[in-house]
Amino acid sequence: MVHKESTRSAPEPAPSSIDTGTAELGEIVVFIDGQTQTAGMLDFAGTLAQENGARLISVFMQPEPAATPAESFARGKGMHSVIEVHHAQLERIEAEYKAHFEDVIRRHGIRSESEWRSLPYLSSEVGVHAYYADLVVIARPESASQTAGPPGLAESLVLSSGRPIIMFPPRGAVSRVSRVLAAWNATRESIRAVADALPLLVKAEAVEVLVVDHQRRPEGHGQEPGADIARHLARHGAHVEVRRVSSGGRDVGDLLLSQAAAFGADLLVMGAYGHSQLREWMFGGVTRTVLYEADLPVLMSR
């Protein structure tokens, strides 16, 4: 059960002189792996691009060709035929995804500079395409299949790209970001996440800043936890309220997800906590729970 220490506190009204058009998204990159169902994710990215007047870039990563047992024994001319079959197979798969991308571009009237990029299977240049984006959209990992070893693409981008990453849930159907829950604990990671999400926060109909167990870091919150960041967002034009809760010993990741559901959030914004060293990687418990279990889009920054 969630113990409320305070219900909601409204920040000061935004001064009329504040310019609310300064936060912008100019370029959005969406990654498609050629294996995941991406219809909902592409529509979501298309809506974001439309609402922000942004260029939409799709990075298609060719999947591993499916090989039959018989094909694995092919040699000589037989091997050449197998290669041709696999090439045609990949072309068909890519054509289907590209057609959907182009349909999204047309339906949303996105600027003509939008682009389709195709990368070969196991390309070493995948992450580079995220470095120069204002926002990255990628499918959320289905599950934590391993706790050590090399990260998958989504995890790697969160840990090392330095860009805000929105992970879209499998079979997700969110199209427009109207209500946003922002997890706030006054750490560098949460500061970065809220700053990165500012273009979305100022356009949302409602934003809730959620502060959990502020007593654990009293020095970072001030006399009224959450009030300062709420005032900062309000001055940029966001419609913000603050909610402070105690976890009561409950897993904080689960708490964030339940509070997002209770608020009716279309997007959860939070800092990502973890590290990556050589071939080992690890996320903090809260980040790990949300990363693999969220059923709504989650923007993570680190």
CSV table of C-alpha atoms in Angstrom, one decimal:
chain,number,residue,atom,x,y,z
A,1,MET,CA,0.0,0.0,0.0
A,2,VAL,CA,1.3,3.5,-0.9
A,3,HIS,CA,1.5,5.9,2.1
A,4,LYS,CA,0.9,9.4,1.1
A,5,GLU,CA,3.0,12.0,3.0
A,6,SER,CA,1.4,14.8,1.0
A,7,THR,CA,-1.2,14.9,-1.7
A,8,ARG,CA,-0.6,17.4,-4.4
A,9,SER,CA,1.0,20.9,-4.4
A,10,ALA,CA,0.6,23.2,-7.3
A,11,PRO,CA,3.6,25.4,-8.3
A,12,GLU,CA,3.5,29.1,-9.0
A,13,PRO,CA,1.8,30.1,-12.2
A,14,ALA,CA,4.1,30.5,-15.1
A,15,PRO,CA,5.0,34.2,-15.7
A,16,SER,CA,3.4,35.5,-18.8
A,17,SER,CA,6.7,36.7,-20.2
A,18,ILE,CA,8.1,33.2,-20.3
A,19,ASP,CA,8.8,31.9,-23.9
A,20,THR,CA,7.3,28.4,-24.1
A,21,GLY,CA,8.7,27.8,-27.6
A,22,THR,CA,12.4,27.4,-26.7
A,23,ALA,CA,12.4,23.6,-26.2
A,24,GLU,CA,12.3,21.8,-29.5
A,25,LEU,CA,12.9,18.4,-31.0
A,26,GLY,CA,14.4,18.7,-34.4
A,27,GLU,CA,15.4,15.1,-35.2
A,28,ILE,CA,13.9,11.9,-33.9
A,29,VAL,CA,15.5,8.5,-34.6
A,30,VAL,CA,13.5,5.3,-34.4
A,31,PHE,CA,15.3,1.9,-34.5
A,32,ILE,CA,13.6,-1.1,-36.2
A,33,ASP,CA,15.2,-4.5,-35.8
A,34,GLY,CA,13.3,-6.4,-38.5
A,35,GLN,CA,11.9,-8.9,-36.0
A,36,THR,CA,9.8,-6.9,-33.6
A,37,GLN,CA,6.2,-5.8,-34.2
A,38,THR,CA,6.7,-2.1,-34.7
A,39,ALA,CA,3.4,-0.7,-36.0
A,40,GLY,CA,2.5,1.0,-32.7
A,41,MET,CA,6.1,2.3,-32.2
A,42,LEU,CA,6.2,3.8,-35.7
A,43,ASP,CA,2.9,5.6,-35.2
A,44,PHE,CA,4.1,6.9,-31.8
A,45,ALA,CA,7.3,8.2,-33.3
A,46,GLY,CA,5.3,9.7,-36.2
A,47,THR,CA,3.0,11.6,-33.9
A,48,LEU,CA,6.0,12.9,-31.9
A,49,ALA,CA,7.6,14.1,-35.1
A,50,GLN,CA,4.4,15.7,-36.3
A,51,GLU,CA,3.7,17.6,-33.0
A,52,ASN,CA,7.3,18.8,-32.8
A,53,GLY,CA,7.9,19.6,-36.5
A,54,ALA,CA,10.8,17.2,-36.3
A,55,ARG,CA,12.6,15.2,-39.0
A,56,LEU,CA,11.9,11.4,-38.5
A,57,ILE,CA,14.7,9.0,-39.3
A,58,SER,CA,14.2,5.3,-39.3
A,59,VAL,CA,17.2,3.0,-38.8
A,60,PHE,CA,16.4,-0.5,-40.0
A,61,MET,CA,18.7,-3.2,-38.8
A,62,GLN,CA,18.5,-6.3,-41.0
A,63,PRO,CA,17.6,-9.4,-39.0
A,64,GLU,CA,19.6,-12.6,-39.1
A,65,PRO,CA,18.5,-14.7,-42.1
A,66,ALA,CA,16.5,-17.7,-41.2
A,67,ALA,CA,18.3,-20.9,-42.4
A,68,THR,CA,16.8,-24.3,-42.8
A,69,PRO,CA,18.8,-27.4,-41.7
A,70,ALA,CA,19.3,-28.4,-45.3
A,71,GLU,CA,20.8,-24.9,-46.1
A,72,SER,CA,23.4,-25.3,-43.4
A,73,PHE,CA,25.0,-28.1,-45.4
A,74,ALA,CA,25.1,-26.2,-48.7
A,75,ARG,CA,28.4,-25.9,-50.5
A,76,GLY,CA,29.6,-24.4,-53.8
A,77,LYS,CA,26.8,-23.4,-56.1
A,78,GLY,CA,24.3,-24.5,-53.5
A,79,MET,CA,25.8,-21.9,-51.1
A,80,HIS,CA,25.4,-19.2,-53.7
A,81,SER,CA,21.8,-20.1,-54.1
A,82,VAL,CA,21.2,-20.0,-50.4
A,83,ILE,CA,22.8,-16.5,-50.2
A,84,GLU,CA,20.5,-15.3,-53.0
A,85,VAL,CA,17.4,-16.7,-51.2
A,86,HIS,CA,18.4,-15.1,-48.0
A,87,HIS,CA,19.1,-11.8,-49.7
A,88,ALA,CA,15.6,-11.9,-51.3
A,89,GLN,CA,14.1,-12.8,-47.9
A,90,LEU,CA,15.7,-9.8,-46.3
A,91,GLU,CA,14.6,-7.5,-49.1
A,92,ARG,CA,11.0,-8.6,-48.6
A,93,ILE,CA,11.2,-8.0,-44.8
A,94,GLU,CA,12.7,-4.6,-45.2
A,95,ALA,CA,10.2,-3.6,-47.9
A,96,GLU,CA,7.3,-4.4,-45.6
A,97,TYR,CA,8.8,-2.2,-42.8
A,98,LYS,CA,9.7,0.6,-45.1
A,99,ALA,CA,6.2,0.7,-46.6
A,100,HIS,CA,4.7,1.1,-43.1
A,101,PHE,CA,7.3,3.9,-42.4
A,102,GLU,CA,6.3,5.7,-45.6
A,103,ASP,CA,2.7,5.3,-44.7
A,104,VAL,CA,3.3,6.9,-41.3
A,105,ILE,CA,5.2,9.8,-43.0
A,106,ARG,CA,2.2,10.4,-45.3
A,107,ARG,CA,-0.5,10.1,-42.7
A,108,HIS,CA,1.2,12.5,-40.3
A,109,GLY,CA,2.4,14.9,-43.0
A,110,ILE,CA,5.9,14.8,-41.6
A,111,ARG,CA,8.5,17.0,-43.3
A,112,SER,CA,10.1,15.7,-46.5
A,113,GLU,CA,13.6,15.4,-45.0
A,114,SER,CA,12.6,12.3,-43.2
A,115,GLU,CA,14.8,9.4,-44.0
A,116,TRP,CA,15.1,5.6,-44.2
A,117,ARG,CA,18.4,4.1,-43.3
A,118,SER,CA,19.3,0.4,-43.7
A,119,LEU,CA,22.1,-1.4,-41.9
A,120,PRO,CA,23.4,-4.9,-42.6
A,121,TYR,CA,23.0,-7.7,-40.0
A,122,LEU,CA,25.4,-7.2,-37.1
A,123,SER,CA,26.6,-3.8,-38.3
A,124,SER,CA,29.1,-2.2,-35.9
A,125,GLU,CA,27.7,1.3,-36.7
A,126,VAL,CA,24.2,0.9,-35.1
A,127,GLY,CA,24.7,3.1,-32.0
A,128,VAL,CA,26.3,5.9,-34.0
A,129,HIS,CA,22.9,6.8,-35.4
A,130,ALA,CA,21.6,7.7,-32.0
A,131,TYR,CA,24.4,10.2,-31.1
A,132,TYR,CA,23.1,13.0,-33.3
A,133,ALA,CA,19.4,12.7,-32.5
A,134,ASP,CA,17.4,14.9,-30.1
A,135,LEU,CA,15.3,11.8,-29.2
A,136,VAL,CA,15.6,8.1,-29.8
A,137,VAL,CA,12.7,5.6,-29.9
A,138,ILE,CA,13.3,1.9,-29.7
A,139,ALA,CA,11.4,-1.2,-28.7
A,140,ARG,CA,11.6,-2.1,-25.0
A,141,PRO,CA,13.4,-5.4,-24.3
A,142,GLU,CA,10.9,-8.2,-23.8
A,143,SER,CA,12.7,-9.5,-20.7
A,144,ALA,CA,16.0,-9.5,-18.8
A,145,SER,CA,17.5,-12.6,-20.4
A,146,GLN,CA,20.8,-12.1,-18.7
A,147,THR,CA,22.2,-10.2,-15.8
A,148,ALA,CA,25.8,-10.0,-17.1
A,149,GLY,CA,27.5,-9.9,-20.4
A,150,PRO,CA,27.1,-7.6,-23.4
A,151,PRO,CA,23.9,-5.5,-23.3
A,152,GLY,CA,21.3,-5.5,-26.0
A,153,LEU,CA,20.9,-2.4,-28.2
A,154,ALA,CA,18.3,-0.7,-26.0
A,155,GLU,CA,20.3,-1.2,-22.9
A,156,SER,CA,23.5,-0.1,-24.6
A,157,LEU,CA,21.9,3.1,-25.9
A,158,VAL,CA,20.6,3.9,-22.4
A,159,LEU,CA,24.0,3.3,-20.8
A,160,SER,CA,26.3,4.9,-23.3
A,161,SER,CA,24.6,7.1,-26.0
A,162,GLY,CA,24.2,10.2,-23.9
A,163,ARG,CA,20.8,10.7,-25.6
A,164,PRO,CA,17.2,10.5,-24.2
A,165,ILE,CA,15.9,7.1,-25.1
A,166,ILE,CA,12.2,6.3,-25.2
A,167,MET,CA,11.5,2.6,-24.9
A,168,PHE,CA,8.2,1.6,-26.4
A,169,PRO,CA,6.5,-1.5,-24.9
A,170,PRO,CA,5.7,-4.6,-27.0
A,171,ARG,CA,2.3,-4.4,-28.5
A,172,GLY,CA,2.0,-0.8,-27.2
A,173,ALA,CA,-0.8,1.4,-28.5
A,174,VAL,CA,0.0,4.9,-27.1
A,175,SER,CA,-0.1,7.5,-29.9
A,176,ARG,CA,0.0,10.9,-28.2
A,177,VAL,CA,1.8,12.0,-25.1
A,178,SER,CA,-0.9,14.0,-23.1
A,179,ARG,CA,-0.1,13.0,-19.5
A,180,VAL,CA,3.4,12.5,-18.2
A,181,LEU,CA,4.7,11.1,-14.9
A,182,ALA,CA,8.2,12.4,-14.0
A,183,ALA,CA,10.1,10.5,-11.3
A,184,TRP,CA,12.1,12.9,-9.3
A,185,ASN,CA,14.8,12.3,-6.7
A,186,ALA,CA,17.0,15.3,-7.2
A,187,THR,CA,20.0,13.2,-8.6
A,188,ARG,CA,22.0,14.0,-11.7
A,189,GLU,CA,20.2,11.3,-13.6
A,190,SER,CA,16.7,12.6,-12.8
A,191,ILE,CA,17.8,16.1,-13.5
A,192,ARG,CA,19.1,15.0,-16.9
A,193,ALA,CA,15.9,13.1,-17.7
A,194,VAL,CA,13.6,15.9,-16.9
A,195,ALA,CA,15.7,18.4,-18.9
A,196,ASP,CA,15.8,16.0,-21.9
A,197,ALA,CA,12.0,15.5,-21.7
A,198,LEU,CA,11.3,19.3,-21.5
A,199,PRO,CA,10.0,19.5,-25.1
A,200,LEU,CA,7.4,16.8,-24.3
A,201,LEU,CA,6.6,18.1,-20.9
A,202,VAL,CA,5.7,21.6,-22.1
A,203,LYS,CA,3.3,20.2,-24.7
A,204,ALA,CA,1.6,17.7,-22.3
A,205,GLU,CA,-1.8,18.5,-20.9
A,206,ALA,CA,-0.8,17.4,-17.4
A,207,VAL,CA,2.6,16.5,-15.7
A,208,GLU,CA,2.9,14.9,-12.3
A,209,VAL,CA,6.3,15.1,-10.6
A,210,LEU,CA,6.5,12.1,-8.3
A,211,VAL,CA,8.8,12.2,-5.3
A,212,VAL,CA,9.3,8.8,-3.5
A,213,ASP,CA,10.9,8.6,-0.1
A,214,HIS,CA,12.4,12.1,-0.1
A,215,GLN,CA,13.7,11.5,3.5
A,216,ARG,CA,16.4,9.3,2.0
A,217,ARG,CA,18.1,12.4,0.4
A,218,PRO,CA,16.8,15.4,2.3
A,219,GLU,CA,19.8,17.5,1.3
A,220,GLY,CA,18.8,17.4,-2.4
A,221,HIS,CA,15.1,18.3,-2.1
A,222,GLY,CA,14.9,21.5,0.0
A,223,GLN,CA,12.1,22.3,2.4
A,224,GLU,CA,9.3,21.3,0.0
A,225,PRO,CA,10.4,18.2,-2.1
A,226,GLY,CA,9.5,18.5,-5.7
A,227,ALA,CA,8.4,22.2,-5.6
A,228,ASP,CA,11.6,23.6,-7.1
A,229,ILE,CA,11.6,21.4,-10.2
A,230,ALA,CA,7.8,22.0,-10.5
A,231,ARG,CA,8.3,25.7,-10.5
A,232,HIS,CA,11.1,25.4,-13.1
A,233,LEU,CA,8.9,23.4,-15.4
A,234,ALA,CA,6.0,25.7,-14.9
A,235,ARG,CA,8.1,28.7,-15.9
A,236,HIS,CA,8.6,26.9,-19.3
A,237,GLY,CA,4.9,26.5,-19.7
A,238,ALA,CA,4.3,23.0,-18.3
A,239,HIS,CA,1.1,22.2,-16.3
A,240,VAL,CA,2.6,20.6,-13.2
A,241,GLU,CA,1.5,19.1,-10.0
A,242,VAL,CA,3.7,17.4,-7.3
A,243,ARG,CA,2.9,14.2,-5.5
A,244,ARG,CA,5.0,12.9,-2.6
A,245,VAL,CA,4.7,9.3,-1.5
A,246,SER,CA,6.4,6.8,0.8
A,247,SER,CA,7.2,3.4,-0.7
A,248,GLY,CA,6.6,1.7,2.7
A,249,GLY,CA,9.2,-0.9,1.8
A,250,ARG,CA,7.6,-1.7,-1.6
A,251,ASP,CA,9.8,-2.1,-4.7
A,252,VAL,CA,10.2,1.5,-6.0
A,253,GLY,CA,10.1,0.3,-9.7
A,254,ASP,CA,6.8,-1.4,-9.2
A,255,LEU,CA,5.6,1.7,-7.4
A,256,LEU,CA,6.5,4.0,-10.3
A,257,LEU,CA,4.6,1.8,-12.7
A,258,SER,CA,1.5,1.6,-10.5
A,259,GLN,CA,1.6,5.4,-10.0
A,260,ALA,CA,1.9,5.9,-13.7
A,261,ALA,CA,-1.1,3.7,-14.2
A,262,ALA,CA,-3.1,5.6,-11.5
A,263,PHE,CA,-2.2,8.9,-13.1
A,264,GLY,CA,-3.2,7.6,-16.6
A,265,ALA,CA,0.3,8.5,-17.9
A,266,ASP,CA,1.1,8.1,-21.6
A,267,LEU,CA,4.8,8.5,-20.7
A,268,LEU,CA,7.1,7.9,-17.7
A,269,VAL,CA,10.2,10.0,-17.4
A,270,MET,CA,13.1,8.8,-15.2
A,271,GLY,CA,16.8,8.8,-14.8
A,272,ALA,CA,18.6,5.5,-15.6
A,273,TYR,CA,21.0,4.2,-13.0
A,274,GLY,CA,23.7,1.7,-13.9
A,275,HIS,CA,27.1,1.2,-15.4
A,276,SER,CA,28.8,-0.6,-18.2
A,277,GLN,CA,32.4,-1.9,-18.1
A,278,LEU,CA,33.8,-3.8,-21.0
A,279,ARG,CA,31.5,-6.8,-21.5
A,280,GLU,CA,29.7,-6.5,-18.2
A,281,TRP,CA,26.7,-4.3,-17.5
A,282,MET,CA,24.4,-3.7,-14.7
A,283,PHE,CA,21.3,-1.6,-13.9
A,284,GLY,CA,20.0,-0.5,-10.5
A,285,GLY,CA,17.0,-2.3,-9.3
A,286,VAL,CA,14.4,0.4,-10.0
A,287,THR,CA,15.8,1.0,-13.5
A,288,ARG,CA,15.8,-2.8,-14.2
A,289,THR,CA,12.2,-3.2,-13.1
A,290,VAL,CA,10.9,-0.4,-15.3
A,291,LEU,CA,13.1,-1.3,-18.2
A,292,TYR,CA,11.7,-4.8,-18.5
A,293,GLU,CA,8.2,-4.5,-17.2
A,294,ALA,CA,6.7,-1.1,-18.2
A,295,ASP,CA,3.6,-1.3,-20.3
A,296,LEU,CA,3.8,2.4,-21.3
A,297,PRO,CA,6.6,4.3,-23.1
A,298,VAL,CA,9.4,5.2,-20.8
A,299,LEU,CA,11.9,8.0,-21.4
A,300,MET,CA,15.3,7.2,-19.8
A,301,SER,CA,18.3,9.4,-19.6
A,302,ARG,CA,21.6,8.9,-17.9
